Short mmCIF file of C-alpha atoms in Angstrom, two decimals:
data_model
loop_
_atom_site.label_atom_id
_atom_site.label_comp_id
_atom_site.label_asym_id
_atom_site.label_seq_id
_atom_site.Cartn_x
_atom_site.Cartn_y
_atom_site.Cartn_z
CA MET A 137 0.00 0.00 0.00
CA ARG A 138 2.82 2.35 0.94
CA LYS A 139 4.61 1.60 -2.35
CA TYR A 140 1.39 2.31 -4.24
CA LYS A 141 0.99 5.70 -2.56
CA MET A 142 4.63 6.58 -3.30
CA PHE A 143 4.13 5.59 -6.95
CA LEU A 144 0.93 7.67 -7.21
CA THR A 145 2.64 10.72 -5.66
CA ALA A 146 5.57 10.43 -8.05
CA PHE A 147 3.19 10.09 -11.02
CA ILE A 148 1.22 13.20 -10.03
CA LEU A 149 4.44 15.19 -9.58
CA LEU A 150 5.73 14.07 -12.97
CA MET A 151 2.47 15.05 -14.71
CA THR A 152 2.52 18.47 -12.99
CA LEU A 153 6.02 19.14 -14.27
CA PHE A 154 4.99 18.01 -17.76
CA VAL A 155 1.95 20.34 -17.86
CA PHE A 156 4.04 23.26 -16.60
CA SER A 157 6.64 22.58 -19.28
CA VAL A 158 3.98 22.49 -22.03
CA ASN A 159 2.41 25.74 -20.83
CA ALA A 160 5.79 27.46 -20.67
CA SER A 161 6.58 26.36 -24.23
CA ALA A 162 3.21 27.63 -25.45
CA ALA A 163 3.78 31.03 -23.85
CA GLU A 164 7.37 31.45 -25.11
CA THR A 165 7.68 30.17 -28.68
CA GLY A 166 10.21 32.69 -29.96
CA VAL A 167 13.93 33.34 -29.60
CA TRP A 168 16.01 36.41 -28.73
CA GLU A 169 18.97 37.21 -30.98
CA ASN A 170 20.93 40.44 -31.40
CA GLY A 171 18.29 42.44 -29.56
CA PHE A 172 15.32 41.03 -31.52
CA TYR A 173 12.71 38.57 -30.36
CA TYR A 174 11.44 36.53 -33.32
CA GLU A 175 9.36 33.53 -34.26
CA VAL A 176 9.85 31.19 -37.19
CA VAL A 177 6.79 30.49 -39.33
CA ASP A 178 7.06 28.40 -42.50
CA GLY A 179 10.80 28.85 -42.56
CA GLU A 180 10.68 32.66 -42.25
CA ALA A 181 11.52 34.86 -39.26
CA ILE A 182 8.88 37.27 -37.91
CA ILE A 183 10.17 39.95 -35.52
CA ARG A 184 7.84 40.38 -32.54
CA ARG A 185 9.90 42.59 -30.24
CA GLY A 186 13.10 44.61 -30.36
CA GLY A 187 15.10 46.07 -27.50
CA THR A 188 15.90 49.24 -29.41
CA SER A 189 15.72 52.10 -26.93
CA GLY A 190 18.82 54.27 -27.35
CA ILE A 191 19.63 52.99 -30.85
CA LYS A 192 19.69 55.89 -33.31
CA ASN A 193 19.35 53.75 -36.45
CA LEU A 194 17.30 50.59 -36.09
CA VAL A 195 18.79 48.14 -38.61
CA ILE A 196 16.54 45.17 -39.31
CA PRO A 197 18.75 42.16 -40.15
CA GLU A 198 18.26 40.06 -43.28
CA THR A 199 18.38 36.85 -41.23
CA LEU A 200 17.83 35.70 -37.66
CA GLY A 201 18.82 32.20 -36.65
CA GLY A 202 19.60 31.50 -40.27
CA TYR A 203 16.03 32.31 -41.36
CA PRO A 204 15.20 35.22 -43.69
CA VAL A 205 13.46 38.10 -41.92
CA THR A 206 10.27 38.68 -43.91
CA GLU A 207 7.97 40.44 -41.44
CA ILE A 208 7.94 42.91 -38.56
CA ASN A 209 4.84 42.56 -36.40
CA MET A 210 5.04 44.13 -32.94
CA GLU A 211 1.40 44.26 -31.93
CA ASN A 212 2.21 44.05 -28.21
CA ALA A 213 5.43 46.01 -28.28
CA ALA A 214 4.57 49.54 -29.34
CA ALA A 215 7.06 51.00 -26.88
CA ASP A 216 9.98 49.16 -28.47
CA ILE A 217 10.42 51.50 -31.44
CA LYS A 218 12.11 54.76 -30.46
CA SER A 219 14.84 55.09 -33.08
CA LYS A 220 15.13 58.11 -35.38
CA ALA A 221 15.98 56.01 -38.43
CA ILE A 222 15.13 52.55 -39.70
CA THR A 223 16.94 50.40 -42.26
CA LEU A 224 14.95 47.62 -43.90
CA PRO A 225 16.42 44.52 -45.59
CA LYS A 226 15.60 43.31 -49.09
CA THR A 227 14.16 40.12 -47.57
CA LEU A 228 11.32 42.02 -45.85
CA LYS A 229 7.83 41.52 -47.28
CA ARG A 230 5.54 43.04 -44.68
CA ILE A 231 5.36 45.51 -41.80
CA GLY A 232 2.50 44.74 -39.46
CA ASN A 233 1.55 46.38 -36.19
CA VAL A 234 4.24 48.86 -35.18
CA ASN A 235 4.01 51.93 -32.95
CA SER A 236 2.12 54.40 -35.16
CA GLU A 237 2.68 57.20 -32.63
CA HIS A 238 6.40 57.19 -33.41
CA HIS A 239 7.67 58.83 -36.62
CA PHE A 240 10.98 57.90 -38.18
CA GLU A 241 13.09 60.79 -39.48
CA GLN A 242 14.95 58.63 -42.02
CA LEU A 243 14.01 55.49 -43.96
CA TYR A 244 16.70 53.36 -45.63
CA VAL A 245 16.05 50.67 -48.27
CA ASP A 246 18.26 49.09 -50.93
CA SER A 247 15.87 49.77 -53.84
CA ILE A 248 12.48 51.17 -54.85
CA GLU A 249 11.44 47.61 -55.73
CA THR A 250 12.12 46.49 -52.17
CA TRP A 251 10.08 49.31 -50.69
CA LEU A 252 7.12 48.76 -53.01
CA THR A 253 7.18 45.03 -52.25
CA ILE A 254 7.09 45.79 -48.53
CA THR A 255 4.17 48.21 -48.88
CA GLU A 256 2.05 45.76 -50.89
CA ASN A 257 0.84 44.05 -47.69
CA SER A 258 1.87 46.45 -44.92
CA THR A 259 0.32 48.70 -42.31
CA ILE A 260 2.65 51.72 -42.28
CA TYR A 261 0.26 54.60 -41.66
CA GLY A 262 1.80 57.06 -39.21
CA LEU A 263 5.34 55.64 -39.28
CA PHE A 264 6.65 58.47 -41.48
CA LEU A 265 6.11 62.20 -41.27
CA ASN A 266 8.31 64.54 -43.31
CA THR A 267 10.76 61.63 -43.49
CA ASP A 268 13.93 61.53 -45.60
CA PHE A 269 13.91 58.59 -48.02
CA TYR A 270 17.24 56.87 -48.73
CA VAL A 271 17.69 54.34 -51.54
CA ASP A 272 20.98 52.44 -51.74
CA GLY A 273 22.51 54.91 -49.29
CA LYS A 274 21.50 58.07 -51.19
CA ILE A 275 18.68 60.45 -50.34
CA VAL A 276 16.00 60.33 -53.02
CA THR A 277 13.27 62.89 -53.64
CA ASP A 278 12.49 62.06 -57.28
CA ILE A 279 10.98 58.60 -57.60
CA VAL A 280 10.86 56.51 -60.77
CA ILE A 281 8.39 53.63 -60.45
CA PRO A 282 9.87 50.48 -62.03
CA ASP A 283 8.06 48.92 -64.99
CA SER A 284 7.67 45.73 -62.96
CA LYS A 285 5.34 47.47 -60.49
CA THR A 286 1.80 47.91 -61.81
CA GLU A 287 0.10 48.96 -58.55
CA ILE A 288 0.98 51.41 -55.79
CA ASN A 289 -0.80 50.53 -52.58
CA THR A 290 -2.19 52.52 -49.68
CA TYR A 291 0.26 54.85 -47.90
CA ALA A 292 3.22 53.59 -49.98
CA PHE A 293 4.95 57.00 -49.88
CA HIS A 294 2.78 58.60 -47.20
CA GLY A 295 4.80 61.07 -45.15
CA LEU A 296 8.02 60.73 -47.17
CA LYS A 297 9.78 63.77 -48.63
CA ILE A 298 8.99 63.17 -52.29
CA ASN A 299 9.19 65.96 -54.90
CA SER A 300 8.25 63.99 -58.01
CA VAL A 301 7.17 60.58 -59.22
CA THR A 302 7.51 59.20 -62.75
CA PHE A 303 5.25 56.42 -64.00
CA SER A 304 5.58 54.25 -67.08
CA GLU A 305 2.81 52.87 -69.27
CA SER A 306 2.77 49.70 -67.17
CA ILE A 307 1.13 51.38 -64.15
CA GLN A 308 -2.47 50.27 -63.66
CA SER A 309 -3.59 51.76 -60.34
CA VAL A 310 -2.44 54.04 -57.52
CA SER A 311 -4.09 54.22 -54.10
CA THR A 312 -5.71 57.53 -53.22
CA HIS A 313 -3.50 57.80 -50.10
CA ALA A 314 -0.24 56.64 -51.69
CA PHE A 315 1.38 60.08 -51.67
CA ASP A 316 -0.42 61.84 -48.82
CA GLY A 317 1.62 64.66 -47.37
CA SER A 318 3.66 65.27 -50.54
CA SER A 319 3.94 68.38 -52.71
CA LEU A 320 4.23 66.42 -55.87
CA LYS A 321 5.06 66.61 -59.56
CA VAL A 322 3.67 63.65 -61.50
CA TYR A 323 5.13 62.53 -64.82
CA VAL A 324 3.26 60.14 -67.13
CA PRO A 325 3.96 59.18 -70.75
CA ASP A 326 0.45 59.72 -72.12
CA LEU A 327 -3.13 60.64 -71.32
CA GLU A 328 -4.36 57.04 -71.10
CA THR A 329 -1.82 56.34 -68.35
CA TRP A 330 -2.91 59.45 -66.47
CA PHE A 331 -6.56 58.47 -66.66
CA ARG A 332 -5.77 55.17 -64.89
CA ILE A 333 -4.20 56.93 -61.90
CA SER A 334 -5.96 60.32 -61.77
CA ASN A 335 -7.46 59.43 -58.37
CA ILE A 336 -4.04 60.37 -57.00
CA CYS A 337 -5.51 63.89 -56.88
CA THR A 338 -8.15 62.93 -54.30
CA TYR A 339 -6.17 64.25 -51.33
CA ILE A 340 -3.28 66.16 -52.91
CA ASP A 341 -2.93 68.80 -55.65
CA PRO A 342 -0.03 67.66 -57.83
CA GLU A 343 1.48 69.26 -60.91
CA ILE A 344 0.85 66.95 -63.86
CA TYR A 345 3.24 66.50 -66.79
CA ILE A 346 2.28 64.42 -69.81
CA ASN A 347 5.19 63.45 -72.01
CA ASN A 348 7.28 65.92 -69.96
CA GLU A 349 5.02 68.88 -70.72
CA LYS A 350 2.30 70.65 -68.77
CA PRO A 351 -0.83 70.08 -70.85
CA VAL A 352 -2.60 73.13 -72.23
CA ASP A 353 -4.55 71.67 -75.14
CA ILE A 354 -5.88 68.15 -74.63
CA VAL A 355 -7.09 65.70 -77.28
CA ILE A 356 -9.18 62.86 -75.87
CA PRO A 357 -8.26 59.61 -77.69
CA GLU A 358 -10.91 57.91 -79.81
CA ASN A 359 -11.00 54.81 -77.61
CA VAL A 360 -11.88 56.83 -74.49
CA ASP A 361 -15.56 57.42 -73.67
CA THR A 362 -15.21 57.98 -69.92
CA ILE A 363 -13.42 60.84 -68.19
CA PRO A 364 -12.36 59.61 -64.73
CA ASN A 365 -12.61 61.37 -61.38
CA TYR A 366 -10.21 64.32 -60.97
CA ALA A 367 -8.89 63.86 -64.52
CA PHE A 368 -8.23 67.56 -65.16
CA GLU A 369 -8.96 69.13 -61.78
CA ASP A 370 -5.36 70.31 -61.38
CA PHE A 371 -4.87 71.26 -65.04
CA TYR A 372 -5.18 74.77 -66.44
CA LEU A 373 -6.39 73.98 -69.94
CA LYS A 374 -7.16 76.22 -72.90
CA SER A 375 -8.97 73.59 -74.93
CA ILE A 376 -10.23 70.02 -75.01
CA THR A 377 -10.86 68.19 -78.27
CA PHE A 378 -13.32 65.31 -78.15
CA THR A 379 -13.10 62.70 -80.90
CA THR A 380 -15.85 60.41 -79.60
CA PRO A 381 -19.01 60.89 -77.49
CA ILE A 382 -18.31 60.90 -73.75
CA LYS A 383 -20.69 58.65 -71.85
CA GLU A 384 -19.55 59.50 -68.33
CA PHE A 385 -17.80 62.43 -66.65
CA GLY A 386 -16.26 61.64 -63.26
CA TYR A 387 -16.31 63.72 -60.08
CA TYR A 388 -14.35 66.96 -60.45
CA TRP A 389 -13.18 65.95 -63.91
CA LEU A 390 -12.54 69.68 -64.31
CA SER A 391 -12.03 72.22 -61.57
CA PRO A 392 -15.22 74.10 -60.65
CA HIS A 393 -13.12 77.25 -60.23
CA TYR A 394 -12.19 77.93 -63.84
CA MET A 395 -13.49 77.40 -67.37
CA VAL A 396 -11.76 76.01 -70.44
CA ASP A 397 -11.64 78.46 -73.35
CA ALA A 398 -12.93 75.96 -75.91
CA PHE A 399 -14.39 72.51 -76.44
CA TYR A 400 -13.86 71.11 -79.94
CA VAL A 401 -16.11 68.38 -81.40
CA ASP A 402 -15.98 67.07 -84.97
CA SER A 403 -19.75 66.93 -85.64
CA PHE A 404 -23.23 67.52 -84.27
CA GLU A 405 -23.75 63.75 -84.31
CA THR A 406 -20.82 63.30 -81.92
CA TRP A 407 -21.97 66.11 -79.63
CA MET A 408 -25.58 65.00 -79.43
CA ASN A 409 -24.48 61.56 -78.18
CA PHE A 410 -22.69 62.94 -75.14
CA ASN A 411 -23.97 62.29 -71.63
CA PHE A 412 -25.31 65.72 -70.67
CA GLU A 413 -26.42 64.71 -67.16
CA ASP A 414 -23.09 66.08 -65.93
CA TYR A 415 -23.53 69.42 -67.73
CA PRO A 416 -20.16 69.55 -69.51
CA LEU A 417 -20.79 73.05 -70.91
CA ASN A 418 -20.64 74.42 -67.37
CA HIS A 419 -16.88 74.25 -67.93
CA ALA A 420 -16.49 75.76 -71.41
CA LYS A 421 -16.58 79.35 -72.61
CA CYS A 422 -17.18 78.33 -76.21
CA LEU A 423 -18.17 75.16 -78.06
CA TYR A 424 -16.82 74.53 -81.56
CA ILE A 425 -18.54 71.95 -83.77
CA ASP A 426 -16.86 71.04 -87.05
CA GLY A 427 -14.59 74.07 -86.63
CA GLU A 428 -17.45 76.59 -86.17
CA ALA A 429 -18.08 78.47 -82.94
CA ILE A 430 -21.55 77.97 -81.48
CA GLU A 431 -22.01 81.49 -80.16
CA GLY A 432 -23.82 84.81 -80.59
CA ASP A 433 -26.65 84.76 -83.13
CA TYR A 434 -26.30 81.21 -84.29
CA VAL A 435 -28.00 79.53 -87.25
CA PHE A 436 -28.12 75.76 -86.87
CA PRO A 437 -26.93 74.03 -90.05
CA GLU A 438 -28.85 71.30 -91.84
CA THR A 439 -26.30 68.76 -90.59
CA CYS A 440 -27.95 69.12 -87.17
CA THR A 441 -31.15 67.03 -87.19
CA ARG A 442 -31.76 66.64 -83.47
CA ILE A 443 -30.85 68.41 -80.26
CA SER A 444 -30.48 66.18 -77.21
CA ASN A 445 -31.72 66.75 -73.68
CA ARG A 446 -29.56 69.41 -71.98
CA ALA A 447 -27.30 69.64 -75.05
CA PHE A 448 -26.65 73.36 -74.42
CA TYR A 449 -27.67 73.49 -70.76
CA ASN A 450 -26.29 76.59 -69.04
CA TYR A 451 -24.24 77.53 -72.10
CA LYS A 452 -23.79 81.31 -71.99
CA ALA A 453 -22.23 81.99 -75.42
CA LEU A 454 -25.55 82.03 -77.31
CA LYS A 455 -27.74 85.15 -77.72
CA SER A 456 -30.20 83.90 -80.32
CA ILE A 457 -30.73 80.76 -82.40
CA THR A 458 -32.29 80.03 -85.77
CA LEU A 459 -33.67 76.53 -86.28
CA HIS A 460 -34.51 74.86 -89.60
CA PRO A 461 -37.45 72.53 -90.42
CA GLY A 462 -35.15 69.49 -90.63
CA ILE A 463 -34.61 69.38 -86.85
CA GLU A 464 -36.78 66.45 -85.83
CA HIS A 465 -36.36 66.59 -82.06
CA ILE A 466 -35.42 69.10 -79.36
CA GLY A 467 -34.86 67.49 -75.98
CA ASP A 468 -35.89 68.65 -72.52
CA TYR A 469 -33.90 71.54 -71.09
CA ALA A 470 -31.85 71.69 -74.32
CA PHE A 471 -31.33 75.45 -73.97
CA PHE A 472 -32.12 75.90 -70.27
CA GLY A 473 -30.01 78.57 -68.58
CA THR A 474 -28.46 79.83 -71.80
CA GLY A 475 -29.85 83.35 -71.70
CA ILE A 476 -31.08 83.10 -75.31
CA GLU A 477 -33.18 86.18 -76.09
CA SER A 478 -34.80 85.09 -79.32
CA VAL A 479 -35.53 81.97 -81.38
#
């Protein structure tokens, strides 16, 4: 009986030590190395903590324990980051939860490609505020987006000191917050490229250069029937030439604070197929159709056989109009707000 009790006591003690050991392992799954506490997941190191107080430049290593460092995620260690500068390795793919109340004064990366790869899946809002951007050891204020990158994600350059960005034809989309906080010049090769990324103007007012020139006279390509949001809000245009009917005008496609001198359209047929729900003539001083100004005492030619709803809504250049018997239809509000004195 005594031996049985001794055996039972020893068994209970052994099980208690085993449970304690399991719990301790569950609570502490990472490793400390060179001031960083990290975990290994699928063969990649994730930094969870870093004893960095007092370090001026926080240099994230490429490897820890022989594993590539691919992520920084310090959800429970906001107080760890106090450095003025941070250097990121080319192995890094993601920045997760880091102290957003701390702003780095300098950011160091080896290439633009590395930085854009990091920002594809990162939460970096608030990490940078008027921050110097160093690429391969040199401060960079004029960014050239590589052809290999087709998307710029949220907050990619938020808070960095960027003067200009150059895009190639390969760019497909840019987040509305990608360049928040920047006074920016934007360079694109053509109008189609600009139309794909014009939402960049949502929260900033950049200077736009198309084919290295500030546009003054714009020709809308034949394959374009939609003008996107903010397309020309920050342009100061003299004229726009339309080669095909526009079916949709986006928000603030032109600035409400100024008017374009002239709209040019090749024919009445083209003009009458526009979408007039957005009142495009609110933005033009004069409309030219087939080279002729529609203004003053205007006589409609026989080539015009119908006048669409709101076709000349709020158009102020007309004083009087003469219509011919061949006009089969005049739409609702076609001349509303024009100030025409006689018909």
